[in-house]
Short mmCIF file of C-alpha atoms in Angstrom, two decimals:
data_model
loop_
_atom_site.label_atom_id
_atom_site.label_comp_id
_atom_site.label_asym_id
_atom_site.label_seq_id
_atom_site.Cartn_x
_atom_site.Cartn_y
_atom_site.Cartn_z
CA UNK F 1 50.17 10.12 -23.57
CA UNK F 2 51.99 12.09 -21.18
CA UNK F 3 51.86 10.14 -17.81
CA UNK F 4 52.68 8.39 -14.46
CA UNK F 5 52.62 4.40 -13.80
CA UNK F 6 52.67 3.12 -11.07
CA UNK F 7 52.94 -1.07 -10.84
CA UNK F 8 51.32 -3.01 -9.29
CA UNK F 9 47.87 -1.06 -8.76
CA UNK F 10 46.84 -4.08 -6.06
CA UNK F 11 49.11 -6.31 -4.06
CA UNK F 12 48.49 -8.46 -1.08
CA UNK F 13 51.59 -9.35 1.25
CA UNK F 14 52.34 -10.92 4.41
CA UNK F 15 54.41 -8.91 7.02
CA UNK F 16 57.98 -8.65 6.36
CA UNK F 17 58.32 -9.71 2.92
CA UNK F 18 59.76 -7.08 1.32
CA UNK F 19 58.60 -5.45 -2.05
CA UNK F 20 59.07 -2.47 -4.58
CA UNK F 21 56.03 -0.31 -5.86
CA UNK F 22 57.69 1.43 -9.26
CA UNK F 23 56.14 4.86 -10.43
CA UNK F 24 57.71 5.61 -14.15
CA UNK F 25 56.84 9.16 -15.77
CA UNK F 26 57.18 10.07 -19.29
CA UNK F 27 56.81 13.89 -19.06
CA UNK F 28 60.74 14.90 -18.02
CA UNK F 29 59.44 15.97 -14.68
CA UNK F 30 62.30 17.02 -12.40
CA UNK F 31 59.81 16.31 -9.27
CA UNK F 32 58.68 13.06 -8.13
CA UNK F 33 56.59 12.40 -4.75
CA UNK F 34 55.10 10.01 -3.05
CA UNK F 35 51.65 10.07 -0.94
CA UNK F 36 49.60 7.16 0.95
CA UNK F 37 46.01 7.96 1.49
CA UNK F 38 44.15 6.84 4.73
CA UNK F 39 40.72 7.06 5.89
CA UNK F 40 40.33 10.14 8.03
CA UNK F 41 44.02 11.00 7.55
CA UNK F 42 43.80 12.31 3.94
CA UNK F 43 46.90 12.55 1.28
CA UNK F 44 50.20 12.46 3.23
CA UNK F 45 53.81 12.82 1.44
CA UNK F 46 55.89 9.89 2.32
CA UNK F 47 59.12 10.89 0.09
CA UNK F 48 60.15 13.37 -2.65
CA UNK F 49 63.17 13.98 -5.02
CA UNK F 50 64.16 17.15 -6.55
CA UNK F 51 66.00 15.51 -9.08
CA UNK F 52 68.61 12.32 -9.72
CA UNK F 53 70.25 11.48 -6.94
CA UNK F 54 68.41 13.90 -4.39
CA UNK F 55 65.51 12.65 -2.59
CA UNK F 56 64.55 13.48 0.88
CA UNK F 57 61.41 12.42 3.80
CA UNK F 58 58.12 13.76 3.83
CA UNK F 59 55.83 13.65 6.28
CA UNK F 60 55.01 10.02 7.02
CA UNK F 61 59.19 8.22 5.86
CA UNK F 62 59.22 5.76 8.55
CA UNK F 63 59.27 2.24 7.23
CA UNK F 64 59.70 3.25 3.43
CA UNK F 65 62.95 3.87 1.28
CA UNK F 66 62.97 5.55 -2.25
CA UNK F 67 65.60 5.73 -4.59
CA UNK F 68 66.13 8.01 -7.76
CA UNK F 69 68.85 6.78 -10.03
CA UNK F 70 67.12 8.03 -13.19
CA UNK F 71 64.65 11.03 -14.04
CA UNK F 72 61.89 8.38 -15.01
CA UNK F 73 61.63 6.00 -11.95
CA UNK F 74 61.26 6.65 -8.48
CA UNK F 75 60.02 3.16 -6.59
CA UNK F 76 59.09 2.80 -3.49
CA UNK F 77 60.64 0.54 -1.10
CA UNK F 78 59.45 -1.01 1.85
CA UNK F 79 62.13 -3.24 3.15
CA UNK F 80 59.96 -5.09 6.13
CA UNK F 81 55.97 -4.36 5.62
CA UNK F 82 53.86 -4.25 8.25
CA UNK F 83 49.98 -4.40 8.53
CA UNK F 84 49.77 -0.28 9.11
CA UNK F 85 51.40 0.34 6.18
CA UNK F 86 48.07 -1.12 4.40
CA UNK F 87 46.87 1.72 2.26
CA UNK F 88 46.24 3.50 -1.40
CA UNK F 89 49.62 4.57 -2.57
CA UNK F 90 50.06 7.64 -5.03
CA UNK F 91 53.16 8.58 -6.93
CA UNK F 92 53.22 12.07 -8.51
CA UNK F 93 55.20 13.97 -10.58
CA UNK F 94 55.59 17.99 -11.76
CA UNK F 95 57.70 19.80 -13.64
CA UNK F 96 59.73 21.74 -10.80
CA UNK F 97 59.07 21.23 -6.80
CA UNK F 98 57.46 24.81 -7.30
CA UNK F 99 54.76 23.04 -9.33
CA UNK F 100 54.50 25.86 -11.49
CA UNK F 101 52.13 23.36 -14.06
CA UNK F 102 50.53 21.09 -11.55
CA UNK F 103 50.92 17.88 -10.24
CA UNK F 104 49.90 14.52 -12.04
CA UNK F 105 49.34 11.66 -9.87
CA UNK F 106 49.52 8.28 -10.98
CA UNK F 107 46.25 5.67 -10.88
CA UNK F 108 47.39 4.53 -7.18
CA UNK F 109 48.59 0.77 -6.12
CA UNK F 110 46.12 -0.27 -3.27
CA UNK F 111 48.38 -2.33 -0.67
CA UNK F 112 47.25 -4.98 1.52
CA UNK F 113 49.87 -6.21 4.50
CA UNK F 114 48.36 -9.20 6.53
CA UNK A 1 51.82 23.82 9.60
CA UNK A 2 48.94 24.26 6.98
CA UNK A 3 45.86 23.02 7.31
CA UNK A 4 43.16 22.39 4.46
CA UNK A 5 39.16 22.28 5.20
CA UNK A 6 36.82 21.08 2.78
CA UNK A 7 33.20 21.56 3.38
CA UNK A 8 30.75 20.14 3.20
CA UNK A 9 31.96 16.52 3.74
CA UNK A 10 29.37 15.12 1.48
CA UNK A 11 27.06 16.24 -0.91
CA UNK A 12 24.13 14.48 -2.65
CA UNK A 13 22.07 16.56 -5.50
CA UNK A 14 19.77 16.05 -8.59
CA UNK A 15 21.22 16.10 -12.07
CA UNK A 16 21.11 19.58 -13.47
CA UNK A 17 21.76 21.63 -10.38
CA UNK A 18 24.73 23.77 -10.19
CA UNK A 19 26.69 23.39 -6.94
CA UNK A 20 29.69 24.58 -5.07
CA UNK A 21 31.92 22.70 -3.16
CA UNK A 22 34.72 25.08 -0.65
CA UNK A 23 37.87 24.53 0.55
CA UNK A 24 39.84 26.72 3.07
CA UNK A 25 43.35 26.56 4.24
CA UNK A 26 44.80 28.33 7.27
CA UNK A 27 47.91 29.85 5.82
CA UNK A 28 47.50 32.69 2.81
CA UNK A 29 51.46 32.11 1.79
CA UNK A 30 50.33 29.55 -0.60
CA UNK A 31 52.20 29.58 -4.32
CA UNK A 32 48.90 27.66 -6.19
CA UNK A 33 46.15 25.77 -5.16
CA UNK A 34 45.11 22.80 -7.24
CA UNK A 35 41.48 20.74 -7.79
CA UNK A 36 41.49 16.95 -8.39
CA UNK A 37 39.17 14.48 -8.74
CA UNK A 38 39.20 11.27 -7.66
CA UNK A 39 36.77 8.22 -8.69
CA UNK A 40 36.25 4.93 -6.79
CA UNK A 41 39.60 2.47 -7.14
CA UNK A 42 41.63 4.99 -9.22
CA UNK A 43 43.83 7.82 -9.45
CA UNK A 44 43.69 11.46 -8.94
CA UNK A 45 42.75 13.25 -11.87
CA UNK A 46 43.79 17.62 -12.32
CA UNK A 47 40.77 19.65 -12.80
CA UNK A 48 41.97 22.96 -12.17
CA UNK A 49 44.94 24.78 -11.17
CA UNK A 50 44.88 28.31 -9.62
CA UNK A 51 48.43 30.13 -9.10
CA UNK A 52 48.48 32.59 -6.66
CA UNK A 53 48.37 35.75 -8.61
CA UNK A 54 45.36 34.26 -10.23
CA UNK A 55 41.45 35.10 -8.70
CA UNK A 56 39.45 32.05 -11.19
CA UNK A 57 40.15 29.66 -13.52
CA UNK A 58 37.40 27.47 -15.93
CA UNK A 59 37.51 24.78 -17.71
CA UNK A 60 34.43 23.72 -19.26
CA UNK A 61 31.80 23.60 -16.40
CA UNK A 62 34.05 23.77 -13.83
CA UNK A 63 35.30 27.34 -12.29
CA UNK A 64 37.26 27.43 -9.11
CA UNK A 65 37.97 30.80 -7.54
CA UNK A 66 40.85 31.83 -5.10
CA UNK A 67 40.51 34.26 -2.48
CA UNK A 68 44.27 34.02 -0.96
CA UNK A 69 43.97 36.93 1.74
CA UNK A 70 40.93 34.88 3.00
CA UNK A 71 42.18 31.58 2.91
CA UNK A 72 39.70 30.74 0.61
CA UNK A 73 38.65 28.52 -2.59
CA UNK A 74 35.76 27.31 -4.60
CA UNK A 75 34.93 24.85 -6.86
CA UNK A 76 31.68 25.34 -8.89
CA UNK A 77 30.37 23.27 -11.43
CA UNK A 78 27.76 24.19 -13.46
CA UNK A 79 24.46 21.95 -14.30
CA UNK A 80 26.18 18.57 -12.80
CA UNK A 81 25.87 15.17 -14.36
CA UNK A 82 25.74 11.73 -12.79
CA UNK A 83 29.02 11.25 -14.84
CA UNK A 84 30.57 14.00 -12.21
CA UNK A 85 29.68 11.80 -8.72
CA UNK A 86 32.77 11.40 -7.64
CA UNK A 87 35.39 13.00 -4.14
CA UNK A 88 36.62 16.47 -5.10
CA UNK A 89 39.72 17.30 -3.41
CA UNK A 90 41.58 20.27 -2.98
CA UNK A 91 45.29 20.83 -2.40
CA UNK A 92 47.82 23.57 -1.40
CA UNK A 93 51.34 24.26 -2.35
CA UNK A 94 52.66 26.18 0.07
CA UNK A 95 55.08 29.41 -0.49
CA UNK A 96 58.80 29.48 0.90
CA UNK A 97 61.66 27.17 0.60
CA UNK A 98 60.39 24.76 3.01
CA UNK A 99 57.84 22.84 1.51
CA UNK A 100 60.06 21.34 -0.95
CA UNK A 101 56.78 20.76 -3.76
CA UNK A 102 54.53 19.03 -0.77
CA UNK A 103 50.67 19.38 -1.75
CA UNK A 104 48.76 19.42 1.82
CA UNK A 105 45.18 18.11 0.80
CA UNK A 106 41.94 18.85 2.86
CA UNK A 107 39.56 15.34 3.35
CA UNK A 108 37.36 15.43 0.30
CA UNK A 109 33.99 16.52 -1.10
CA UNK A 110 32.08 13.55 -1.88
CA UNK A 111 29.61 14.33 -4.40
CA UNK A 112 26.71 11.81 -5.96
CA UNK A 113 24.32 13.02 -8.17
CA UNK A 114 21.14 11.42 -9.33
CA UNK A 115 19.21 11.13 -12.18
#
C-alpha cells in the first residue's frame, strides 16, 4: 500500500530532551514536507526537500532540523523542545514539488512538550 | 502571500441532504487546488484534486469545482452520511518558482451529520 509513516503518532516529552519524529514513504516521491497544525493557525510548512541532500525552511523552521540522506526518510529533528512546539505534526510527500499528483500526508504524530 | 478562506466554519445537517462546503483563496496564480479530509486523531486523507486547467472533478459523491479567475472552489457532496462527519480542508499550490511545493490550507469545514 502506497504510503507515508510517520513514528511515533503520540509522544510526551519534557523540555529540552531532544527527539526524532521519522516520516518513511514507499511511493519514490522526490518531495517530502513537513507541516504542524495549531488551533486557529491551520497547516503550516515547517521544512521541505526537493530531493537527497536538498532540503530547505518553510514557514515556521525555528527550533526544528530535517535531514534527507535517502529518498525514503525525512525525520524531523528537534534538538531542544520546548512547550510551544506542542502540536499535531504531518509529514507529506508528492511526486515532484509541482505536485502534479497530489500530496499524501501521513496519519500525524501528536506531540506533547511539558 | 496567499491566503485560503473556508466558509462556513461549521456545518451541522441531517443524513441525506446534499451540501456544499467553499473555499476561496486570494491569489488566482494557483497550479492545483486539492480537498482533504481529516477525521478526529488521524491523518489527512486526498479527496479530490483539481489542476488548474481543470473546472470539476468527482469522485463518487463528491464534486469539487474550480473557478481560478474568481478565486474560487467548491466541495459538494451529494446525499451525506454520518460516515462523512468529519473537517474538510482545502489547500492551494501556488504557481511560480517560489513556493517550492508549499500547500497553504484555509481553517477547515467541520461537518457532523445526524441520523
Amino acid at each position: 500500500e502506497a504510503q507515508v509513516t510517520q513514528n511515533p503518532r503520540y509522544l510526551i516529552t519534557v523540555t529540552g530532551k531532544k527527539l526524532t519524529v521519522t516520516c518513511s514513504q514507499n511511493m519514490n516521491h522526490e518531495y517530502m514536507s513537513w507541516y504542524r497544525q495549531d488551533p486557529g493557525l491551520g497547516l503550516r510548512q515547517i521544512y521541505y526537500s526537493m530531493n537527497v541532500e536538498v532540503t530547505d525552511k518553510g514557514d515556521v523552521p525555528e527550533g526544528y532540523k530535517v535531514s534527507r540522506k535517502e529518498k525514503r526518510n525525512f525525520p524531523l529533528i528537534l534538538e531542544s523542545p520546548s512547550p510551544n512546539q506542542t502540536s499535531l505534526y504531518f509529514c507529506a510527500s508528492s511526486l515532484s514539488a509541482g505536485g502534479d499528483y497530489g500530496y499524501t500526508f501521513g496519519s500525524g504524530t501528536r506531540l506533547t512538550v511539558v | 502571500k496567499q491566503e485560503v478562506t473556508q466558509i462556513p466554519a461549521a456545518l451541522s445537517v441531517p443524513e441525506g441532504e446534499n451540501l456544499v462546503l467553499n473555499c476561496s483563496f486570494t491569489d488566482s496564480a494557483i497550479y492545483n487546488l486539492q480537498w482533504f479530509r481529516q477525521d478526529p486523531g488521524k491523518g489527512l486523507t486526498s479527496l479530490l484534486l483539481i489542476q488548474s486547467s481543470q473546472r470539476e472533478q468527482t469522485s463518487g459523491r463528491l464534486n469539487a469545482s474550480l473557478d481560478k479567475s474568481s478565486g474560487r472552489s467548491t466541495l459538494y457532496i451529494a446525499a451525506s452520511q454520518p460516515g462523512d462527519s468529519a473537517t474538510y480542508l482545502c489547500a492551494v499550490k501556488d504557481a511560480g518558482g517560489t513556493s517550492y511545493g508549499k500547500l497553504t490550507f484555509g481553517q477547515g469545514t467541520i461537518l457532523t451529520v445526524h441520523p
